[in-house]
C-alpha cells in the first residue's frame, strides 16, 4: 500500500538504512531537522527527531544501527551534512534521548557544499567508525569518529565535578584523511564486500574506484630517496562516461551533475547517470574505462541513480528537471535498452528531490521526497 508522510518543511535529503537489523528505518532531512521514520506496510511512524538548525544536504547510516522493531536494546546512529559545510553525528538509544555531536566545521573540514557521504563498507567495526564525505571543494575526506586515545582531552586540575569527582572527558573531535581530486565531487558510495574502496564520481563524467587506505608505500628505496613514505594516488581505476566527458571538455553547459552507485550483490557492477544518459560498467571487463552499456534515457537532467537491494537486477533513475513532473524511471539490467517503467508521483512543476530503495523484504519499495512529502510505494504488485 502506498504511503505518504508530510514534513514540516521542504525535504532536501532522504536515506533508508540498509543494515540487516534496521531495514525499516528512513532518515528524512529538511530545512532544520532530521526525522527518523519506521516504515511498515501500513504506516510511517516517527521515532526520533533531531533539530540540527540548518538545511540538510547529505545523510549516511552507521552499520551499528538497530531498529526498535528488531530489539529492545535498539540504537540509532547516523551522520548528516549541512549547507554550512558542517557535519553532525546523530544518535539515540533505548535508554538515551537524541544527541547531536557536531564536527568537521571551520578550518578542519570542507570549504564547499557537501554533496554526498557514506560510512565505509565491509562487516568489521570500521563500518561504524569511518565516514567519508565529498564536496564541491574537490575533496574526499574520510573521518575517524573514534580517534586514538592520545588525541583525546586530558583531565587537568580544574576538570572536576562539584563533588570532587573527575568530570567525564569530552568526546574527541574526529580526525580526517583528505584525498584531493581535480574537479568537484558529486557522489560517493561504499560496498558491503569491501572496507578499503569507495566509488567516487565527479561533475565531468569521471568515476573513480578509490582505495583510501593505501596512501603510503612502505619501501626502503622510497625512504632513501624521499626521506619517508612516498605518497601515491589512491585511485585504483578511473571509469569514464564518454559523452559527458566530451561535453564538459568542449565547455558545453551541463546543469545537472552525475550520480553513481555500486550494485549490492556484486563489487564489479557499477551504474551511473549523467545528464540524459546512464551507463553500466563491469570491472571484470574494463574496456579502457568505458562503460559496458551506455544508453540515452528518457529523462533530461538525471540526478540520482539507485540500485535495488532486494532485487539487485533492478535500478532506478530520477531527474531534477520539473518539465515532466516528479518521475522515477525503473529499469531491469537484463533489459537495460528496453523502455523503463515510469512512476509518476506528482505533476509538474514538482520534481523528485531525492529517493532510494528500501531494504524491506518482498516487492521492492521506494522512498522518494517531493516537496514536503515523503512517498513510500512499491514498484509492482504481489
CSV table of C-alpha atoms in Angstrom, one decimal:
chain,number,residue,atom,x,y,z
A,1,UNK,CA,0.0,0.0,0.0
A,2,UNK,CA,1.3,3.4,-0.9
A,3,UNK,CA,2.0,5.8,2.0
A,4,UNK,CA,2.7,9.5,2.4
A,5,UNK,CA,4.3,11.3,5.2
A,6,UNK,CA,4.4,15.1,5.5
A,7,UNK,CA,7.4,17.0,6.8
A,8,UNK,CA,7.2,20.5,8.4
A,9,UNK,CA,9.4,21.9,5.7
A,10,UNK,CA,10.8,21.1,2.2
A,11,UNK,CA,12.6,17.7,2.2
A,12,UNK,CA,16.1,18.0,0.9
A,13,UNK,CA,17.7,14.6,1.6
A,14,UNK,CA,16.5,11.1,2.5
A,15,UNK,CA,18.4,7.9,3.2
A,16,UNK,CA,16.9,4.5,4.0
A,17,UNK,CA,19.0,2.3,6.3
A,18,UNK,CA,20.4,-0.8,4.6
A,19,UNK,CA,21.6,-2.6,7.7
A,20,UNK,CA,20.1,-6.0,8.2
A,21,UNK,CA,18.9,-5.0,11.7
A,22,UNK,CA,17.3,-1.7,10.6
A,23,UNK,CA,15.8,-2.1,7.1
A,24,UNK,CA,12.6,-0.4,8.1
A,25,UNK,CA,14.3,2.9,9.1
A,26,UNK,CA,14.4,6.0,6.8
A,27,UNK,CA,16.1,9.3,7.7
A,28,UNK,CA,14.4,12.5,6.3
A,29,UNK,CA,16.3,15.7,6.3
A,30,UNK,CA,14.6,19.1,5.9
A,31,UNK,CA,15.5,22.7,6.4
A,32,UNK,CA,16.3,22.4,10.2
A,33,UNK,CA,15.6,18.9,11.4
A,34,UNK,CA,16.2,15.2,10.7
A,35,UNK,CA,13.3,12.8,11.4
A,36,UNK,CA,13.8,9.1,11.7
A,37,UNK,CA,10.8,7.1,10.4
A,38,UNK,CA,10.0,3.4,10.9
A,39,UNK,CA,8.2,2.2,7.8
A,40,UNK,CA,5.8,-0.8,7.7
A,41,UNK,CA,3.3,-2.0,5.2
A,42,UNK,CA,0.6,0.2,6.8
A,43,UNK,CA,2.3,3.3,8.3
A,44,UNK,CA,5.3,5.6,8.6
A,45,UNK,CA,6.0,6.4,12.3
A,46,UNK,CA,8.4,9.0,13.5
A,47,UNK,CA,10.6,7.5,16.3
A,48,UNK,CA,13.2,10.2,16.6
A,49,UNK,CA,13.7,13.9,15.7
A,50,UNK,CA,17.0,15.8,15.7
A,51,UNK,CA,17.0,19.7,15.5
A,52,UNK,CA,20.2,20.4,13.6
A,53,UNK,CA,19.3,24.0,12.8
A,54,UNK,CA,20.2,24.3,9.1
A,55,UNK,CA,19.5,22.6,5.8
A,56,UNK,CA,20.5,19.0,5.4
A,57,UNK,CA,22.5,18.2,2.3
A,58,UNK,CA,23.5,14.5,2.8
A,59,UNK,CA,22.8,11.6,5.1
A,60,UNK,CA,24.7,8.4,5.9
A,61,UNK,CA,23.6,5.5,8.2
A,62,UNK,CA,26.0,3.7,10.5
A,63,UNK,CA,26.0,-0.1,10.5
A,64,UNK,CA,25.7,0.0,14.3
A,65,UNK,CA,22.0,1.0,13.9
A,66,UNK,CA,19.4,-1.5,15.3
A,67,UNK,CA,15.7,-0.8,14.8
A,68,UNK,CA,13.3,-0.8,17.7
A,69,UNK,CA,11.3,-3.4,15.7
A,70,UNK,CA,14.3,-5.8,16.0
A,71,UNK,CA,15.5,-5.4,19.6
A,72,UNK,CA,14.5,-3.8,22.9
A,73,UNK,CA,18.1,-2.6,23.1
A,74,UNK,CA,17.8,-0.5,19.9
A,75,UNK,CA,20.2,2.1,18.7
A,76,UNK,CA,20.1,4.8,16.1
A,77,UNK,CA,23.3,6.3,14.7
A,78,UNK,CA,23.8,8.3,11.5
A,79,UNK,CA,25.8,11.2,10.2
A,80,UNK,CA,24.5,14.2,8.3
A,81,UNK,CA,26.0,17.2,6.4
A,82,UNK,CA,24.5,20.7,6.4
A,83,UNK,CA,24.6,23.6,4.0
A,84,UNK,CA,27.2,25.4,6.2
A,85,UNK,CA,29.7,22.7,5.3
A,86,UNK,CA,29.5,21.2,8.8
A,87,UNK,CA,28.9,17.6,9.9
A,88,UNK,CA,26.9,16.1,12.7
A,89,UNK,CA,26.7,12.7,14.3
A,90,UNK,CA,23.2,11.9,15.5
A,91,UNK,CA,22.4,9.2,18.0
A,92,UNK,CA,19.6,7.9,20.1
A,93,UNK,CA,19.2,4.6,22.1
A,94,UNK,CA,16.6,2.8,24.1
A,95,UNK,CA,18.0,4.4,27.2
A,96,UNK,CA,19.2,7.8,26.0
A,97,UNK,CA,17.5,10.8,24.3
A,98,UNK,CA,18.5,12.4,21.0
A,99,UNK,CA,22.1,13.5,20.9
A,100,UNK,CA,23.8,15.7,18.3
A,101,UNK,CA,27.6,15.8,18.1
A,102,UNK,CA,28.9,18.5,15.7
A,103,UNK,CA,32.3,18.0,13.9
A,104,UNK,CA,34.1,18.9,10.8
A,105,UNK,CA,33.4,22.6,10.8
A,106,UNK,CA,35.7,25.6,10.4
A,107,UNK,CA,39.2,25.2,9.1
A,108,UNK,CA,39.3,21.4,9.7
A,109,UNK,CA,36.6,20.5,7.3
A,110,UNK,CA,35.1,21.1,3.9
A,111,UNK,CA,35.0,24.6,2.2
A,112,UNK,CA,32.3,23.8,-0.2
A,113,UNK,CA,28.8,22.2,-0.3
A,114,UNK,CA,28.9,18.5,0.9
A,115,UNK,CA,27.1,16.6,-1.8
A,116,UNK,CA,27.2,13.0,-0.5
A,117,UNK,CA,28.5,10.9,2.3
A,118,UNK,CA,28.8,7.2,3.3
A,119,UNK,CA,30.2,5.0,6.0
A,120,UNK,CA,32.8,2.5,4.9
A,121,UNK,CA,31.7,-0.9,3.7
A,122,UNK,CA,32.5,-4.3,5.0
A,123,UNK,CA,31.4,-6.1,8.1
A,124,UNK,CA,34.1,-5.0,10.6
A,125,UNK,CA,33.8,-2.3,13.3
A,126,UNK,CA,35.3,0.1,10.8
A,127,UNK,CA,31.9,0.3,9.1
A,128,UNK,CA,30.6,2.4,12.0
A,129,UNK,CA,33.9,4.2,12.8
A,130,UNK,CA,34.8,5.8,9.4
A,131,UNK,CA,32.6,8.1,7.4
A,132,UNK,CA,33.5,9.6,4.1
A,133,UNK,CA,32.3,12.9,2.6
A,134,UNK,CA,32.6,14.5,-0.9
A,135,UNK,CA,32.2,18.1,-1.7
A,136,UNK,CA,32.3,20.9,-4.3
A,137,UNK,CA,35.7,21.8,-2.9
A,138,UNK,CA,37.1,18.8,-4.8
A,139,UNK,CA,38.0,16.9,-1.6
A,140,UNK,CA,37.2,13.4,-0.4
A,141,UNK,CA,37.5,13.4,3.4
A,142,UNK,CA,37.5,10.2,5.5
A,143,UNK,CA,36.6,10.9,9.1
A,144,UNK,CA,37.7,8.8,12.0
A,145,UNK,CA,34.8,9.1,14.5
A,146,UNK,CA,36.9,7.3,17.2
A,147,UNK,CA,40.4,8.7,17.0
A,148,UNK,CA,43.3,7.2,19.0
A,149,UNK,CA,43.2,7.9,22.8
A,150,UNK,CA,46.3,10.1,22.7
A,151,UNK,CA,44.4,12.8,20.9
A,152,UNK,CA,41.7,12.9,23.5
A,153,UNK,CA,41.3,15.5,26.1
A,154,UNK,CA,43.5,15.0,29.2
A,155,UNK,CA,41.9,15.9,32.6
A,156,UNK,CA,43.6,18.8,34.4
A,157,UNK,CA,43.3,20.2,37.9
A,158,UNK,CA,40.2,22.1,37.1
A,159,UNK,CA,38.4,19.3,35.4
A,160,UNK,CA,36.3,18.0,38.2
A,161,UNK,CA,32.6,17.9,39.2
A,162,UNK,CA,31.2,19.9,42.1
A,163,UNK,CA,31.5,16.9,44.4
A,164,UNK,CA,35.2,16.5,43.6
A,165,UNK,CA,34.9,13.5,41.3
A,166,UNK,CA,36.6,13.8,37.9
A,167,UNK,CA,34.3,15.1,35.1
A,168,UNK,CA,33.9,12.9,32.1
A,169,UNK,CA,36.3,13.8,29.3
A,170,UNK,CA,34.6,15.3,26.3
A,171,UNK,CA,34.4,13.3,23.1
A,172,UNK,CA,37.4,13.8,20.9
A,173,UNK,CA,36.9,15.6,17.6
A,174,UNK,CA,37.1,13.2,14.6
A,175,UNK,CA,40.2,13.4,12.5
A,176,UNK,CA,40.1,13.5,8.7
A,177,UNK,CA,42.3,11.9,6.0
A,178,UNK,CA,42.0,14.1,2.9
A,179,UNK,CA,42.2,13.0,-0.8
A,180,UNK,CA,42.2,15.8,-3.4
A,181,UNK,CA,40.6,15.5,-6.8
A,182,UNK,CA,40.7,17.6,-9.9
A,183,UNK,CA,37.1,18.5,-10.1
A,184,UNK,CA,34.1,19.0,-7.8
A,185,UNK,CA,32.8,15.7,-6.5
A,186,UNK,CA,29.1,14.7,-6.6
A,187,UNK,CA,28.6,11.3,-5.2
A,188,UNK,CA,30.3,8.6,-3.1
A,189,UNK,CA,29.2,5.0,-2.2
A,190,UNK,CA,30.7,2.0,-0.4
A,191,UNK,CA,30.1,-1.7,-0.8
A,192,UNK,CA,29.4,-4.3,1.8
A,193,UNK,CA,32.1,-6.6,0.4
A,194,UNK,CA,35.0,-4.2,1.0
A,195,UNK,CA,36.1,-1.7,3.6
A,196,UNK,CA,39.0,-0.4,1.5
A,197,UNK,CA,37.4,1.2,-1.5
A,198,UNK,CA,35.0,4.0,-2.3
A,199,UNK,CA,33.2,4.7,-5.5
A,200,UNK,CA,33.5,8.4,-6.2
A,201,UNK,CA,32.1,10.4,-9.1
A,202,UNK,CA,32.8,14.0,-10.2
A,203,UNK,CA,30.9,16.6,-12.2
A,204,UNK,CA,32.6,15.9,-15.5
A,205,UNK,CA,31.6,12.2,-16.0
A,206,UNK,CA,34.6,10.5,-14.4
A,207,UNK,CA,34.2,7.7,-11.8
A,208,UNK,CA,37.0,6.6,-9.5
A,209,UNK,CA,37.5,3.4,-7.5
A,210,UNK,CA,39.5,4.8,-4.7
A,211,UNK,CA,41.5,2.8,-2.1
A,212,UNK,CA,41.6,5.2,0.8
A,213,UNK,CA,43.8,3.0,2.9
A,214,UNK,CA,46.7,2.8,0.5
A,215,UNK,CA,48.1,6.3,0.7
A,216,UNK,CA,51.6,5.4,1.7
A,217,UNK,CA,54.1,3.0,0.0
A,218,UNK,CA,56.4,1.4,2.5
A,219,UNK,CA,59.6,0.9,0.6
A,220,UNK,CA,63.3,1.2,1.6
A,221,UNK,CA,64.1,2.7,-1.8
A,222,UNK,CA,61.4,5.4,-1.4
A,223,UNK,CA,62.6,6.1,2.2
A,224,UNK,CA,66.1,6.6,1.0
A,225,UNK,CA,65.0,8.8,-1.9
A,226,UNK,CA,62.4,10.9,-0.2
A,227,UNK,CA,63.2,10.5,3.4
A,228,UNK,CA,59.9,8.8,4.3
A,229,UNK,CA,56.9,7.1,2.9
A,230,UNK,CA,56.1,8.1,-0.7
A,231,UNK,CA,52.6,9.3,-1.4
A,232,UNK,CA,50.8,7.6,-4.3
A,233,UNK,CA,47.4,8.4,-5.7
A,234,UNK,CA,44.8,6.1,-4.2
A,235,UNK,CA,42.6,5.8,-7.3
A,236,UNK,CA,42.8,2.2,-8.5
A,237,UNK,CA,40.6,2.6,-11.5
A,238,UNK,CA,39.2,5.5,-13.4
A,239,UNK,CA,36.0,5.0,-15.4
A,240,UNK,CA,34.5,7.5,-17.9
A,241,UNK,CA,31.2,8.2,-19.5
A,242,UNK,CA,32.5,9.4,-22.9
A,243,UNK,CA,29.5,11.6,-23.9
A,244,UNK,CA,29.5,13.5,-20.6
A,245,UNK,CA,33.3,13.9,-20.5
A,246,UNK,CA,33.3,15.1,-24.2
A,247,UNK,CA,30.6,17.7,-23.4
A,248,UNK,CA,32.5,19.0,-20.4
A,249,UNK,CA,35.8,19.2,-22.3
A,250,UNK,CA,34.1,21.2,-25.0
A,251,UNK,CA,32.6,23.6,-22.4
A,252,UNK,CA,29.0,22.6,-23.2
A,253,UNK,CA,26.8,23.7,-20.3
A,254,UNK,CA,26.0,20.8,-18.0
A,255,UNK,CA,23.3,22.0,-15.5
A,256,UNK,CA,23.0,18.6,-13.7
A,257,UNK,CA,25.8,16.6,-12.2
A,258,UNK,CA,26.3,12.8,-12.1
A,259,UNK,CA,25.4,10.1,-9.7
A,260,UNK,CA,26.9,6.6,-9.4
A,261,UNK,CA,26.2,3.6,-7.3
A,262,UNK,CA,27.5,0.0,-6.7
A,263,UNK,CA,25.3,-3.0,-7.3
A,264,UNK,CA,24.8,-4.5,-3.8
A,265,UNK,CA,25.4,-8.2,-4.7
A,266,UNK,CA,28.4,-7.6,-7.0
A,267,UNK,CA,31.5,-5.5,-6.4
A,268,UNK,CA,32.2,-5.5,-10.2
A,269,UNK,CA,28.9,-3.9,-11.4
A,270,UNK,CA,28.6,-0.1,-11.2
A,271,UNK,CA,25.9,2.2,-12.6
A,272,UNK,CA,25.6,5.9,-13.0
A,273,UNK,CA,23.6,8.7,-14.6
A,274,UNK,CA,25.0,11.8,-16.3
A,275,UNK,CA,22.5,14.3,-17.8
A,276,UNK,CA,20.2,12.4,-20.0
A,277,UNK,CA,22.4,9.3,-20.3
A,278,UNK,CA,23.0,6.4,-18.0
A,279,UNK,CA,25.9,3.9,-18.1
A,280,UNK,CA,26.8,0.4,-16.6
A,281,UNK,CA,30.4,-0.6,-16.0
A,282,UNK,CA,31.7,-4.1,-15.3
A,283,UNK,CA,35.1,-4.0,-13.6
A,284,UNK,CA,35.8,-7.5,-14.8
A,285,UNK,CA,35.6,-6.1,-18.4
A,286,UNK,CA,37.3,-2.7,-18.1
A,287,UNK,CA,37.5,-1.8,-21.8
A,288,UNK,CA,39.8,1.1,-21.0
A,289,UNK,CA,37.4,2.5,-18.5
A,290,UNK,CA,34.5,2.8,-21.0
A,291,UNK,CA,31.1,1.6,-19.9
A,292,UNK,CA,29.8,-1.9,-20.9
A,293,UNK,CA,26.5,-0.3,-21.7
A,294,UNK,CA,25.6,3.3,-22.3
A,295,UNK,CA,22.1,4.5,-23.2
A,296,UNK,CA,20.3,7.7,-23.7
A,297,UNK,CA,17.5,7.8,-21.2
A,298,UNK,CA,14.0,9.4,-21.4
A,299,UNK,CA,14.6,12.0,-18.7
A,300,UNK,CA,16.5,15.2,-19.0
A,301,UNK,CA,18.7,16.1,-16.1
A,302,UNK,CA,19.3,12.7,-14.5
A,303,UNK,CA,20.0,13.3,-10.8
A,304,UNK,CA,20.0,10.1,-8.8
A,305,UNK,CA,21.0,6.5,-9.7
A,306,UNK,CA,20.0,3.8,-7.2
A,307,UNK,CA,20.2,0.0,-7.2
A,308,UNK,CA,17.6,-2.1,-5.6
A,309,UNK,CA,18.9,-4.1,-2.7
A,310,UNK,CA,16.4,-6.9,-2.6
A,311,UNK,CA,16.1,-7.4,-6.4
A,312,UNK,CA,19.6,-6.3,-7.5
A,313,UNK,CA,18.9,-6.5,-11.2
A,314,UNK,CA,16.6,-3.5,-10.9
A,315,UNK,CA,17.8,0.1,-10.8
A,316,UNK,CA,16.0,3.5,-10.9
A,317,UNK,CA,16.8,7.0,-12.1
A,318,UNK,CA,15.3,10.3,-11.1
A,319,UNK,CA,15.5,13.8,-12.5
A,320,UNK,CA,15.5,17.3,-11.1
A,321,UNK,CA,14.1,18.7,-14.3
A,322,UNK,CA,10.5,19.8,-13.4
A,323,UNK,CA,9.3,19.7,-17.1
A,324,UNK,CA,7.8,16.2,-16.7
A,325,UNK,CA,6.9,16.4,-13.1
A,326,UNK,CA,8.1,14.2,-10.3
A,327,UNK,CA,9.0,11.0,-12.1
A,328,UNK,CA,11.2,8.0,-11.3
A,329,UNK,CA,12.1,5.5,-14.1
A,330,UNK,CA,12.7,1.9,-13.1
A,331,UNK,CA,14.9,-0.4,-15.3
A,332,UNK,CA,15.8,-4.0,-15.4
A,333,UNK,CA,19.6,-4.6,-16.1
A,334,UNK,CA,18.8,-7.7,-18.1
A,335,UNK,CA,16.7,-5.4,-20.5
A,336,UNK,CA,18.5,-2.1,-20.0
A,337,UNK,CA,17.8,-0.9,-23.5
A,338,UNK,CA,14.1,-1.5,-23.2
A,339,UNK,CA,11.7,1.2,-22.2
A,340,UNK,CA,11.7,1.9,-18.5
A,341,UNK,CA,8.7,1.7,-16.2
A,342,UNK,CA,7.9,5.4,-15.3
A,343,UNK,CA,6.4,6.1,-11.9
A,344,UNK,CA,4.7,9.5,-11.8
A,345,UNK,CA,4.5,10.8,-8.2
A,346,UNK,CA,3.3,14.4,-8.8
A,347,UNK,CA,2.6,16.7,-11.8
A,348,UNK,CA,4.9,19.5,-12.9
A,349,UNK,CA,6.5,21.7,-11.7
A,350,UNK,CA,7.2,19.2,-8.9
A,351,UNK,CA,10.3,17.1,-9.1
A,352,UNK,CA,12.0,14.3,-7.1
A,353,UNK,CA,14.5,15.9,-4.7
A,354,UNK,CA,15.9,12.5,-3.5
A,355,UNK,CA,15.0,8.9,-3.5
A,356,UNK,CA,16.2,5.4,-2.7
A,357,UNK,CA,15.1,1.8,-2.5
A,358,UNK,CA,14.2,0.4,0.9
A,359,UNK,CA,15.7,-2.9,2.1
A,360,UNK,CA,12.5,-4.5,3.3
A,361,UNK,CA,11.7,-8.0,2.1
A,362,UNK,CA,9.0,-8.6,-0.6
A,363,UNK,CA,8.2,-6.4,-3.6
A,364,UNK,CA,10.8,-3.6,-3.9
A,365,UNK,CA,9.7,-0.3,-2.4
A,366,UNK,CA,10.9,3.2,-3.0
A,367,UNK,CA,11.0,6.2,-0.6
A,368,UNK,CA,11.0,9.5,-2.6
A,369,UNK,CA,11.0,13.1,-1.5
A,370,UNK,CA,8.8,15.5,-3.4
A,371,UNK,CA,8.3,19.0,-1.9
A,372,UNK,CA,7.3,18.5,1.8
A,373,UNK,CA,6.0,14.9,1.2
A,374,UNK,CA,7.8,11.6,1.5
A,375,UNK,CA,6.2,9.0,-0.8
A,376,UNK,CA,6.7,5.3,0.0
A,377,UNK,CA,5.4,2.9,-2.6
A,378,UNK,CA,6.0,-0.5,-4.3
A,379,UNK,CA,7.2,-0.7,-7.9
A,380,UNK,CA,5.0,-3.7,-8.6
A,381,UNK,CA,2.2,-5.9,-7.2
A,382,UNK,CA,2.3,-9.2,-5.4
